[in-house]
Amino acid sequence: MKNLEDIRHEYIDFDGEWYQAFGRPEKSGCWIIYGKSGQGKSSFALQLARKLDEMGMRVLYLTLEMGGSTDFLESVRDVGMRSDINRIIFSDDTTFEDLDEYLGKQRSADVIIIDSVQYFTDQCGVKADEIISLRKKYPRKVFIFISHVDGKEVEGQAAYRVKRDSFKRIYVQGFKATFVGRGKGGPRGFFIIWAKGYQEYHLKNIEINGTEEEHQEAD
């Protein structure tokens, strides 16, 4: 018990709607954001990056899939990011070795957002074991992976292993990001990404199915 009591934990001191959704998560470990395309994953990840940046955390956003495409730039603008306000570093190219070397430097990012875990493993040749080892090597950093899904589960064995290693799991559906991870989230447990899109999606779903569809977490 004494060993556990002596462990010092640092927390992300969320406030407002972020606290309501996710509480005060630790400044460490692995998170995964997953859901179908077109439901708000990228917008949510960008809003999260902006919030963490505004809280004084250094954020590296690896936009491996979309790069510097027009669609991605529009998404960045849509969430209110501007170069004269936000200090987020965006990069569309990396290797496991490059990322490892960068994270070993002083004043490297506190939060690393990778879009997507499938691209990182399939196109960059990174294995799930390497991702987990990186998380263990840098225990004071937060690694956030965005994942495609097959049905309602993350797509691919590597992504599934990353999900199993993630204490914060956030499922995105109909512009609503729901905390489904281990441990304790916020009092409300969800975050509305885009109010108008959320209302339209869920009203349509109720009209078709008679009720809102909820995500059931499987481990």
Short mmCIF file of C-alpha atoms in Angstrom, two decimals:
data_model
loop_
_atom_site.label_atom_id
_atom_site.label_comp_id
_atom_site.label_asym_id
_atom_site.label_seq_id
_atom_site.Cartn_x
_atom_site.Cartn_y
_atom_site.Cartn_z
CA MET A 1 0.00 0.00 0.00
CA LYS A 2 2.81 2.44 0.86
CA ASN A 3 4.34 2.00 -2.62
CA LEU A 4 1.00 2.84 -4.24
CA GLU A 5 0.42 5.81 -1.93
CA ASP A 6 3.87 7.22 -2.74
CA ILE A 7 3.25 7.31 -6.50
CA ARG A 8 2.89 10.92 -7.60
CA HIS A 9 0.23 11.52 -10.24
CA GLU A 10 -0.25 14.61 -12.39
CA TYR A 11 -3.65 15.42 -13.81
CA ILE A 12 -5.10 17.42 -16.70
CA ASP A 13 -7.20 19.99 -14.91
CA PHE A 14 -10.13 20.14 -17.33
CA ASP A 15 -12.94 22.58 -16.63
CA GLY A 16 -16.43 23.23 -17.99
CA GLU A 17 -17.80 20.80 -20.57
CA TRP A 18 -14.43 19.03 -20.81
CA TYR A 19 -14.52 18.22 -17.10
CA GLN A 20 -18.16 17.14 -17.38
CA ALA A 21 -17.21 14.68 -20.10
CA PHE A 22 -13.80 13.40 -19.01
CA GLY A 23 -13.12 14.50 -15.43
CA ARG A 24 -9.45 15.02 -14.56
CA PRO A 25 -7.47 12.39 -16.50
CA GLU A 26 -3.84 11.64 -15.74
CA LYS A 27 -1.10 13.36 -17.74
CA SER A 28 0.19 10.03 -18.97
CA GLY A 29 -0.67 6.89 -20.86
CA CYS A 30 -2.55 6.05 -24.00
CA TRP A 31 -5.93 7.29 -25.24
CA ILE A 32 -7.84 6.12 -28.30
CA ILE A 33 -10.57 7.97 -30.21
CA TYR A 34 -12.57 5.72 -32.53
CA GLY A 35 -15.70 5.76 -34.64
CA LYS A 36 -16.99 5.76 -38.21
CA SER A 37 -15.90 8.30 -40.83
CA GLY A 38 -17.87 11.52 -41.05
CA GLN A 39 -19.10 11.39 -37.45
CA GLY A 40 -16.74 13.98 -35.94
CA LYS A 41 -13.52 12.16 -34.94
CA SER A 42 -11.13 14.65 -36.56
CA SER A 43 -13.07 17.68 -35.33
CA PHE A 44 -13.10 16.29 -31.79
CA ALA A 45 -9.36 15.53 -31.88
CA LEU A 46 -8.64 19.07 -33.10
CA GLN A 47 -10.87 20.60 -30.42
CA LEU A 48 -9.08 18.48 -27.82
CA ALA A 49 -5.68 19.58 -29.17
CA ARG A 50 -6.76 23.22 -29.00
CA LYS A 51 -8.00 22.82 -25.42
CA LEU A 52 -4.76 21.16 -24.25
CA ASP A 53 -2.71 23.85 -26.00
CA GLU A 54 -4.73 26.59 -24.31
CA MET A 55 -4.04 24.88 -20.98
CA GLY A 56 -0.30 25.28 -21.59
CA MET A 57 0.54 21.76 -22.74
CA ARG A 58 2.82 21.25 -25.74
CA VAL A 59 0.98 19.34 -28.48
CA LEU A 60 2.35 17.46 -31.51
CA TYR A 61 -0.34 16.50 -34.03
CA LEU A 62 0.74 13.90 -36.59
CA THR A 63 -1.70 14.25 -39.46
CA LEU A 64 -0.37 11.21 -41.28
CA GLU A 65 -3.50 10.43 -43.29
CA MET A 66 -4.71 13.83 -44.43
CA GLY A 67 -1.39 15.70 -44.46
CA GLY A 68 -1.79 19.35 -45.36
CA SER A 69 -4.85 18.79 -47.53
CA THR A 70 -7.46 21.50 -48.03
CA ASP A 71 -10.02 19.45 -46.11
CA PHE A 72 -7.73 19.24 -43.09
CA LEU A 73 -6.88 22.94 -43.21
CA GLU A 74 -10.58 23.76 -43.29
CA SER A 75 -11.14 21.52 -40.26
CA VAL A 76 -8.36 23.35 -38.41
CA ARG A 77 -9.99 26.69 -39.18
CA ASP A 78 -13.45 25.39 -38.25
CA VAL A 79 -12.33 24.72 -34.65
CA GLY A 80 -10.86 28.21 -34.35
CA MET A 81 -7.14 27.45 -34.50
CA ARG A 82 -4.84 30.30 -35.57
CA SER A 83 -1.08 30.54 -35.80
CA ASP A 84 -1.01 33.75 -33.74
CA ILE A 85 -2.81 32.02 -30.84
CA ASN A 86 -2.10 28.30 -30.89
CA ARG A 87 1.34 26.71 -30.67
CA ILE A 88 0.42 23.21 -31.83
CA ILE A 89 3.03 21.53 -34.04
CA PHE A 90 1.60 19.74 -37.09
CA SER A 91 3.58 17.17 -39.05
CA ASP A 92 2.53 14.78 -41.80
CA ASP A 93 5.59 12.52 -41.80
CA THR A 94 7.45 10.49 -39.19
CA THR A 95 9.03 7.15 -38.41
CA PHE A 96 9.12 5.31 -35.10
CA GLU A 97 12.82 6.17 -34.76
CA ASP A 98 12.25 9.87 -35.52
CA LEU A 99 9.41 10.10 -33.00
CA ASP A 100 11.43 8.29 -30.33
CA GLU A 101 14.39 10.61 -30.88
CA TYR A 102 12.19 13.71 -30.74
CA LEU A 103 10.43 12.66 -27.53
CA GLY A 104 13.81 12.17 -25.84
CA LYS A 105 14.62 15.86 -26.24
CA GLN A 106 13.97 18.53 -23.63
CA ARG A 107 10.76 20.48 -24.13
CA SER A 108 9.37 17.96 -26.57
CA ALA A 109 5.58 17.62 -26.77
CA ASP A 110 3.55 16.65 -23.70
CA VAL A 111 0.77 15.28 -25.91
CA ILE A 112 1.20 13.35 -29.16
CA ILE A 113 -1.92 12.93 -31.33
CA ILE A 114 -1.58 10.39 -34.15
CA ASP A 115 -4.11 10.22 -36.99
CA SER A 116 -4.47 7.38 -37.55
CA VAL A 117 -3.21 4.30 -35.73
CA GLN A 118 -3.90 2.27 -38.89
CA TYR A 119 -1.71 4.57 -41.01
CA PHE A 120 0.98 4.61 -38.34
CA THR A 121 1.15 0.81 -38.24
CA ASP A 122 0.42 -0.08 -41.88
CA GLN A 123 2.18 2.72 -43.77
CA CYS A 124 4.92 3.66 -41.28
CA GLY A 125 5.63 0.05 -40.34
CA VAL A 126 5.21 0.57 -36.58
CA LYS A 127 4.16 -2.46 -34.51
CA ALA A 128 1.75 -2.45 -31.59
CA ASP A 129 4.56 -3.64 -29.31
CA GLU A 130 6.62 -0.58 -30.29
CA ILE A 131 3.71 1.76 -29.54
CA ILE A 132 3.25 0.22 -26.10
CA SER A 133 6.99 0.35 -25.40
CA LEU A 134 7.06 4.04 -26.37
CA ARG A 135 4.22 4.75 -23.95
CA LYS A 136 6.16 3.00 -21.18
CA LYS A 137 9.42 4.75 -22.08
CA TYR A 138 7.82 8.19 -21.77
CA PRO A 139 5.43 7.80 -18.82
CA ARG A 140 4.83 11.55 -18.44
CA LYS A 141 3.46 12.00 -21.93
CA VAL A 142 -0.03 11.43 -23.33
CA PHE A 143 -0.37 9.46 -26.57
CA ILE A 144 -3.72 9.91 -28.32
CA PHE A 145 -4.54 7.66 -31.29
CA ILE A 146 -7.39 8.13 -33.75
CA SER A 147 -8.75 4.87 -35.14
CA HIS A 148 -11.04 3.69 -37.90
CA VAL A 149 -13.59 1.05 -37.00
CA ASP A 150 -14.92 -2.17 -38.47
CA GLY A 151 -18.52 -2.21 -37.30
CA LYS A 152 -18.23 -0.79 -33.78
CA GLU A 153 -14.78 -2.17 -33.00
CA VAL A 154 -11.42 -0.65 -33.93
CA GLU A 155 -10.10 -1.86 -37.26
CA GLY A 156 -7.17 -4.28 -37.24
CA GLN A 157 -5.27 -6.30 -34.67
CA ALA A 158 -2.67 -3.60 -34.01
CA ALA A 159 -5.37 -1.02 -33.26
CA TYR A 160 -7.14 -3.50 -30.99
CA ARG A 161 -3.94 -4.03 -28.98
CA VAL A 162 -3.47 -0.27 -28.69
CA LYS A 163 -7.07 0.02 -27.53
CA ARG A 164 -6.49 -2.67 -24.89
CA ASP A 165 -3.50 -0.62 -23.66
CA SER A 166 -5.57 2.59 -23.53
CA PHE A 167 -7.16 3.66 -20.26
CA LYS A 168 -9.05 6.49 -21.95
CA ARG A 169 -11.30 5.24 -24.73
CA ILE A 170 -13.57 7.72 -26.49
CA TYR A 171 -16.20 6.52 -28.94
CA VAL A 172 -17.44 9.06 -31.48
CA GLN A 173 -20.87 8.68 -33.04
CA GLY A 174 -23.21 11.33 -34.42
CA PHE A 175 -20.94 14.21 -33.30
CA LYS A 176 -20.99 12.97 -29.71
CA ALA A 177 -17.77 11.80 -28.01
CA THR A 178 -18.56 9.33 -25.23
CA PHE A 179 -16.09 8.22 -22.56
CA VAL A 180 -16.12 4.41 -22.52
CA GLY A 181 -12.70 3.72 -21.04
CA ARG A 182 -11.52 2.14 -17.85
CA GLY A 183 -11.55 4.23 -14.73
CA LYS A 184 -13.67 7.26 -14.07
CA GLY A 185 -14.75 9.87 -16.59
CA GLY A 186 -16.63 13.07 -15.91
CA PRO A 187 -20.07 13.43 -14.28
CA ARG A 188 -21.86 13.58 -17.65
CA GLY A 189 -19.57 11.23 -19.56
CA PHE A 190 -19.88 12.73 -23.04
CA PHE A 191 -18.90 15.77 -25.11
CA ILE A 192 -20.96 17.32 -27.91
CA ILE A 193 -18.62 17.98 -30.84
CA TRP A 194 -21.04 19.91 -33.06
CA ALA A 195 -24.44 20.76 -31.59
CA LYS A 196 -26.38 21.10 -34.86
CA GLY A 197 -24.95 17.90 -36.34
CA TYR A 198 -25.59 16.03 -33.09
CA GLN A 199 -29.23 17.12 -32.96
CA GLU A 200 -29.89 16.25 -36.61
CA TYR A 201 -28.17 12.85 -36.36
CA HIS A 202 -29.92 11.74 -33.19
CA LEU A 203 -33.35 13.02 -34.21
CA LYS A 204 -33.02 11.04 -37.44
CA ASN A 205 -31.88 7.96 -35.51
CA ILE A 206 -34.88 8.19 -33.16
CA GLU A 207 -37.23 8.54 -36.13
CA ILE A 208 -35.79 5.39 -37.73
CA ASN A 209 -35.18 3.20 -34.69
CA GLY A 210 -37.51 4.71 -32.10
CA THR A 211 -34.61 5.24 -29.68
CA GLU A 212 -31.06 6.50 -29.55
CA GLU A 213 -28.41 3.93 -30.39
CA GLU A 214 -25.84 3.58 -27.60
CA HIS A 215 -22.35 2.16 -27.85
CA GLN A 216 -21.67 -0.88 -25.70
CA GLU A 217 -18.00 -1.27 -24.86
CA ALA A 218 -16.39 -4.66 -25.36
CA ASP A 219 -12.97 -5.50 -23.91
#
